[in-house]
Short mmCIF file of C-alpha atoms in Angstrom, two decimals:
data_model
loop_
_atom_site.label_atom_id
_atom_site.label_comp_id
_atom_site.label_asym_id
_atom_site.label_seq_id
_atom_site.Cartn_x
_atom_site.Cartn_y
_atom_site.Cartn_z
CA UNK A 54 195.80 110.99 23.73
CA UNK A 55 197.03 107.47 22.88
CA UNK A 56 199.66 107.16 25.71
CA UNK A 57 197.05 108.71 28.29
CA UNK A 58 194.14 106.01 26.45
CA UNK A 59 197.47 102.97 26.92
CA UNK A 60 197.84 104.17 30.32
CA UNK A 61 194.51 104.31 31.81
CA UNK A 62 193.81 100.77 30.19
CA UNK A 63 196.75 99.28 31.72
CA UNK A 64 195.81 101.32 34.99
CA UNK A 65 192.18 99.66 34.87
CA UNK A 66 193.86 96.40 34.20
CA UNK A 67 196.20 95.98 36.90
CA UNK A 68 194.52 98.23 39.86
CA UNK A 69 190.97 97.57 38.90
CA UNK A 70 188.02 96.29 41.04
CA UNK A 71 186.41 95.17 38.01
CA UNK A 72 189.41 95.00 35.56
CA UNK A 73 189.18 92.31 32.56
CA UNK A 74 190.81 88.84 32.30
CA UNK A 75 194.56 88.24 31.45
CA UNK A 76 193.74 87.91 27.84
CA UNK A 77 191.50 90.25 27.24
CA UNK A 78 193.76 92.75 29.02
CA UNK A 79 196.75 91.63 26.83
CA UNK A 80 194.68 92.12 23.84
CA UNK A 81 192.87 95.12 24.12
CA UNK A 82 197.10 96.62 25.37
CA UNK A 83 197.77 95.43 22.06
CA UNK A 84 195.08 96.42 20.31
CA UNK A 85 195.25 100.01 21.43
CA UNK A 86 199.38 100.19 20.72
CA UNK A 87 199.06 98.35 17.15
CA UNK A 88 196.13 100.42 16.26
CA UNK A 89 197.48 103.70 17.27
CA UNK A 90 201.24 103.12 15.35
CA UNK A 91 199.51 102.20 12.34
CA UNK A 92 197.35 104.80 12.30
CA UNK A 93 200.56 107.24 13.07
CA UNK A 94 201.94 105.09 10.03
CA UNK A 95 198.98 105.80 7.63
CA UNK A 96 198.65 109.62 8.33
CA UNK A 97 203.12 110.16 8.03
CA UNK A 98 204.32 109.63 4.94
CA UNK A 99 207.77 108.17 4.25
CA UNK A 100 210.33 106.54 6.92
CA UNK A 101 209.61 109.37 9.42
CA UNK A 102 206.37 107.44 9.14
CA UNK A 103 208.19 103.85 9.86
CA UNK A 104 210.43 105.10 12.55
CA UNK A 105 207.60 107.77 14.57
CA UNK A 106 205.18 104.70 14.35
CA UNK A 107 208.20 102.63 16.20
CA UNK A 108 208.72 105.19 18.65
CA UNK A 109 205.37 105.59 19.47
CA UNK A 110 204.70 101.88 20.11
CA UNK A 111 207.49 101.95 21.81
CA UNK A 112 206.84 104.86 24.23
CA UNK A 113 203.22 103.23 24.80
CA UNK A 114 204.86 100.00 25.98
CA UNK A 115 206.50 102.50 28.63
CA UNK A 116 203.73 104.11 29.29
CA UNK A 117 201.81 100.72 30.20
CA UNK A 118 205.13 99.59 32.32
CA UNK A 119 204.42 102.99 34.10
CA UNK A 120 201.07 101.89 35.22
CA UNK A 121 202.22 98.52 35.92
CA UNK A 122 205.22 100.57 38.14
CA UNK A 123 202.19 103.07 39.66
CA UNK A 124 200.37 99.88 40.94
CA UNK A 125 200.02 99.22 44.71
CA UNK A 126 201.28 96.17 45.77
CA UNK A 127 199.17 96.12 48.81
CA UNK A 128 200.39 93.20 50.55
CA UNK A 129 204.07 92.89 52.35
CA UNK A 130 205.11 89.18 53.25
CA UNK A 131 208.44 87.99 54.50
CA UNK A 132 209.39 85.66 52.77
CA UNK A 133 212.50 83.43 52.96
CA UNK A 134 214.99 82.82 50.01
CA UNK A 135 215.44 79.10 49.03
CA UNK A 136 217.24 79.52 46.05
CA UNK A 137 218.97 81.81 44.03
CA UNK A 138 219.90 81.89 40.59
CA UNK A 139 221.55 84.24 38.35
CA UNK A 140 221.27 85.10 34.58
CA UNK A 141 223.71 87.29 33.05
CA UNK A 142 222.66 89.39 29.85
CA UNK A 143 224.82 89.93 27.20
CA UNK A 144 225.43 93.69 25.99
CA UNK A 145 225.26 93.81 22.29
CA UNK A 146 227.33 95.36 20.18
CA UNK A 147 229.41 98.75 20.93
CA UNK A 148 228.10 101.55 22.18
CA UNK A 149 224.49 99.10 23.14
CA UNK A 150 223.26 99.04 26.88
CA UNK A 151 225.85 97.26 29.39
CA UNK A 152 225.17 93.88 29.56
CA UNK A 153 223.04 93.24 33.06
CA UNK A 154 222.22 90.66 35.75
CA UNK A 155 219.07 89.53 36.89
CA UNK A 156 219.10 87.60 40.20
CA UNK A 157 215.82 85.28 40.49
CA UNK A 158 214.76 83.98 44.31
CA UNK A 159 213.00 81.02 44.82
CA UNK A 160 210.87 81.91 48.13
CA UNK A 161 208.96 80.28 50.41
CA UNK A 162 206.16 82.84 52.19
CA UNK A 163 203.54 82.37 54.28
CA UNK A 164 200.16 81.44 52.27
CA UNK A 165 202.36 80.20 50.03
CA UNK A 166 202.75 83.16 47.37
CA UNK A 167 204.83 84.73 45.98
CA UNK A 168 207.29 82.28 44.93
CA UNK A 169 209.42 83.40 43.07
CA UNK A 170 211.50 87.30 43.11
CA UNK A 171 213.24 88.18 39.84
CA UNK A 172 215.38 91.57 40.99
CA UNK A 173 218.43 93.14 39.28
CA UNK A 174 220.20 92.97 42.05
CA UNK A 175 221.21 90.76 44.92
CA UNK A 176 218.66 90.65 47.66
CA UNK A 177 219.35 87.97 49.69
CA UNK A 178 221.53 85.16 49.96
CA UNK A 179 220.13 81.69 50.63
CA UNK A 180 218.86 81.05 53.96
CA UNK A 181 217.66 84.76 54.19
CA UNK A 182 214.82 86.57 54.42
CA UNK A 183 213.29 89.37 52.40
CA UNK A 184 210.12 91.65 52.37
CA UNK A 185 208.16 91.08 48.88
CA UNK A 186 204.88 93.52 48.37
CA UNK A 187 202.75 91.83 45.63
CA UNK A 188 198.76 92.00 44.67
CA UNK A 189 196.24 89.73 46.50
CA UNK A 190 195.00 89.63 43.03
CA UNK A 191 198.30 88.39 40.90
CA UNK A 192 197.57 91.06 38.42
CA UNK A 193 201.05 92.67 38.88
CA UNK A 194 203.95 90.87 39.33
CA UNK A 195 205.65 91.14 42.88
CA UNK A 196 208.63 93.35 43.93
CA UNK A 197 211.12 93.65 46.61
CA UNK A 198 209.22 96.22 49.50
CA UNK A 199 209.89 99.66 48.48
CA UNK A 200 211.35 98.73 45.27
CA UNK A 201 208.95 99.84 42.15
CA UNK A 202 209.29 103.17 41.03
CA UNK A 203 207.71 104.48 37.94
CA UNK A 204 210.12 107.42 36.90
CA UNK A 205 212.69 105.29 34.73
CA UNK A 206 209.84 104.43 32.24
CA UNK A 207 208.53 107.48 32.54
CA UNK A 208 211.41 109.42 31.64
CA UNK A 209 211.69 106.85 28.46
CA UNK A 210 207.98 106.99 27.33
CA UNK A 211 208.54 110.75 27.74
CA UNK A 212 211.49 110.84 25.39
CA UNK A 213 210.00 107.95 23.00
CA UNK A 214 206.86 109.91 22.38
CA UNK A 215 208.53 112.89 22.08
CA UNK A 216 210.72 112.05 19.04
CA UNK A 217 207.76 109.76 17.29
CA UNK A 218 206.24 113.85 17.71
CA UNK A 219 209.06 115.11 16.36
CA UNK A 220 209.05 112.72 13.27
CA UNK A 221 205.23 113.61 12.58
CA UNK A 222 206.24 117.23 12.51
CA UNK A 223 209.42 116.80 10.62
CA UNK A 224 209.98 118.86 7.36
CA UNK A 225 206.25 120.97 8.11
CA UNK A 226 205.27 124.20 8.14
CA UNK A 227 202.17 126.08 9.33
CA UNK A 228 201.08 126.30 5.75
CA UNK A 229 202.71 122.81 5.04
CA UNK A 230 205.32 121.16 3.39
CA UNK A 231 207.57 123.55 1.51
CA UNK A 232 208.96 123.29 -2.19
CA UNK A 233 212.10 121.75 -2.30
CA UNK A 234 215.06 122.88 -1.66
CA UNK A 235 217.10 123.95 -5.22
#
C-alpha cells in the first residue's frame, strides 16, 4: 500500500492538472517515505527492523523515480548543443557499481527552454543538434526524445520492497515466533 500511496503522489505531482507546489510536493514525498519506514521500524523488532525500514525507503524512492520515468514529456524541441561537459563518477570500493559518466549539454532551443541535458551518454557533440521532450510545466526534468523508460527502477523498487517484505516476515510463523532453537 505504501509504494502504490508514494507512487500515486509522485504521479499527481509531476502529471497533475492541479498537482501541488515544488515544496509541498517534496514534503508530502518525504513525509509519506519517512512515515511509512518508521512505522515498518516500530512494528519489526530488531535489525531486520533497521535494515527492512532501509529497504523500504529505499524501494519507495524507486517507486517515485518510476512515476517521475512514467511521466509524459509532451513537448519535443530541437535543440542545439553549445556545450558539453563531462563528469566522471568514481566506483567505490570492490565489488560496488562501475564507476559512470554523465555527459551534461548546454542547449540553446527555441522558446528558450530546456537548457540544459544531463544524459549518461554522449548525445551530441558541439555544434549539433538533438531532440529533448520535456514538460510545458517544468515539473519533470527533460530527457533526450525517446529516452525515459521506467523498467530499471521498477525492477529495483520491485526487488527493494521485496526483501524489506522478506525482513518483516523473517524468523515467523503462522502462529508466530517459535522457541528458540536448543
Amino acid at each position: 500500500m505504501a509504494a502504490v500511496s508514494v507512487y500515486g503522489w509522485a504521479h499527481w505531482c509531476f502529471a497533475g492538472p492541479a498537482a501541488p507546489p515544488a515544496g509541498l510536493a517534496v514534503a508530502g514525498g518525504a513525509l509519506l517515505v519517512a512515515g511509512t519506514s518508521a512505522a515498518y521500524f516500530a512494528l519489526v523488532s530488531g535489525s531486520r527492523g533497521l535494515f527492512g525500514a532501509l529497504f523500504l525507503a529505499a524501494g519507495l524512492l524507486a517507486c517515485a523515480a518510476v512515476a517521475d520515468r512514467a511521466t509524459a514529456r509532451g513537448e519535443v524541441a530541437t535543440c542545439a548543443v553549445r556545450d558539453v561537459r563531462t563528469e566522471h563518477l568514481a566506483s567505490y570500493g570492490e565489488g560496488g557499481p562501475p564507476g559512470a559518466t554523465v555527459y551534461r549539454l548546454a542547449l540553446r532551443c527555441p522558446g528558450g527552454y530546456p537548457t540544459l541535458l544531463k544524459a549518461n551518454r554522449a548525445l551530441a557533440p558541439v555544434g549539433g543538434t538533438v531532440r529533448v521532450a520535456y514538460d510545458r510545466e517544468h515539473r519533470v526534468s527533460p530527457a533526450p526524445e525517446g529516452g525515459t523508460s521506467p523498467w530499471r527502477p521498477a525492477l529495483w523498487a520491485a526487488t527493494l520492497l521485496a526483501a524489506g517484505t522478506a525482513l518483516a516476515r523473517g524468523g515467523h510463523t503462522p502462529d508466530g515466533p517459535g522457541p528458540p532453537d536448543a
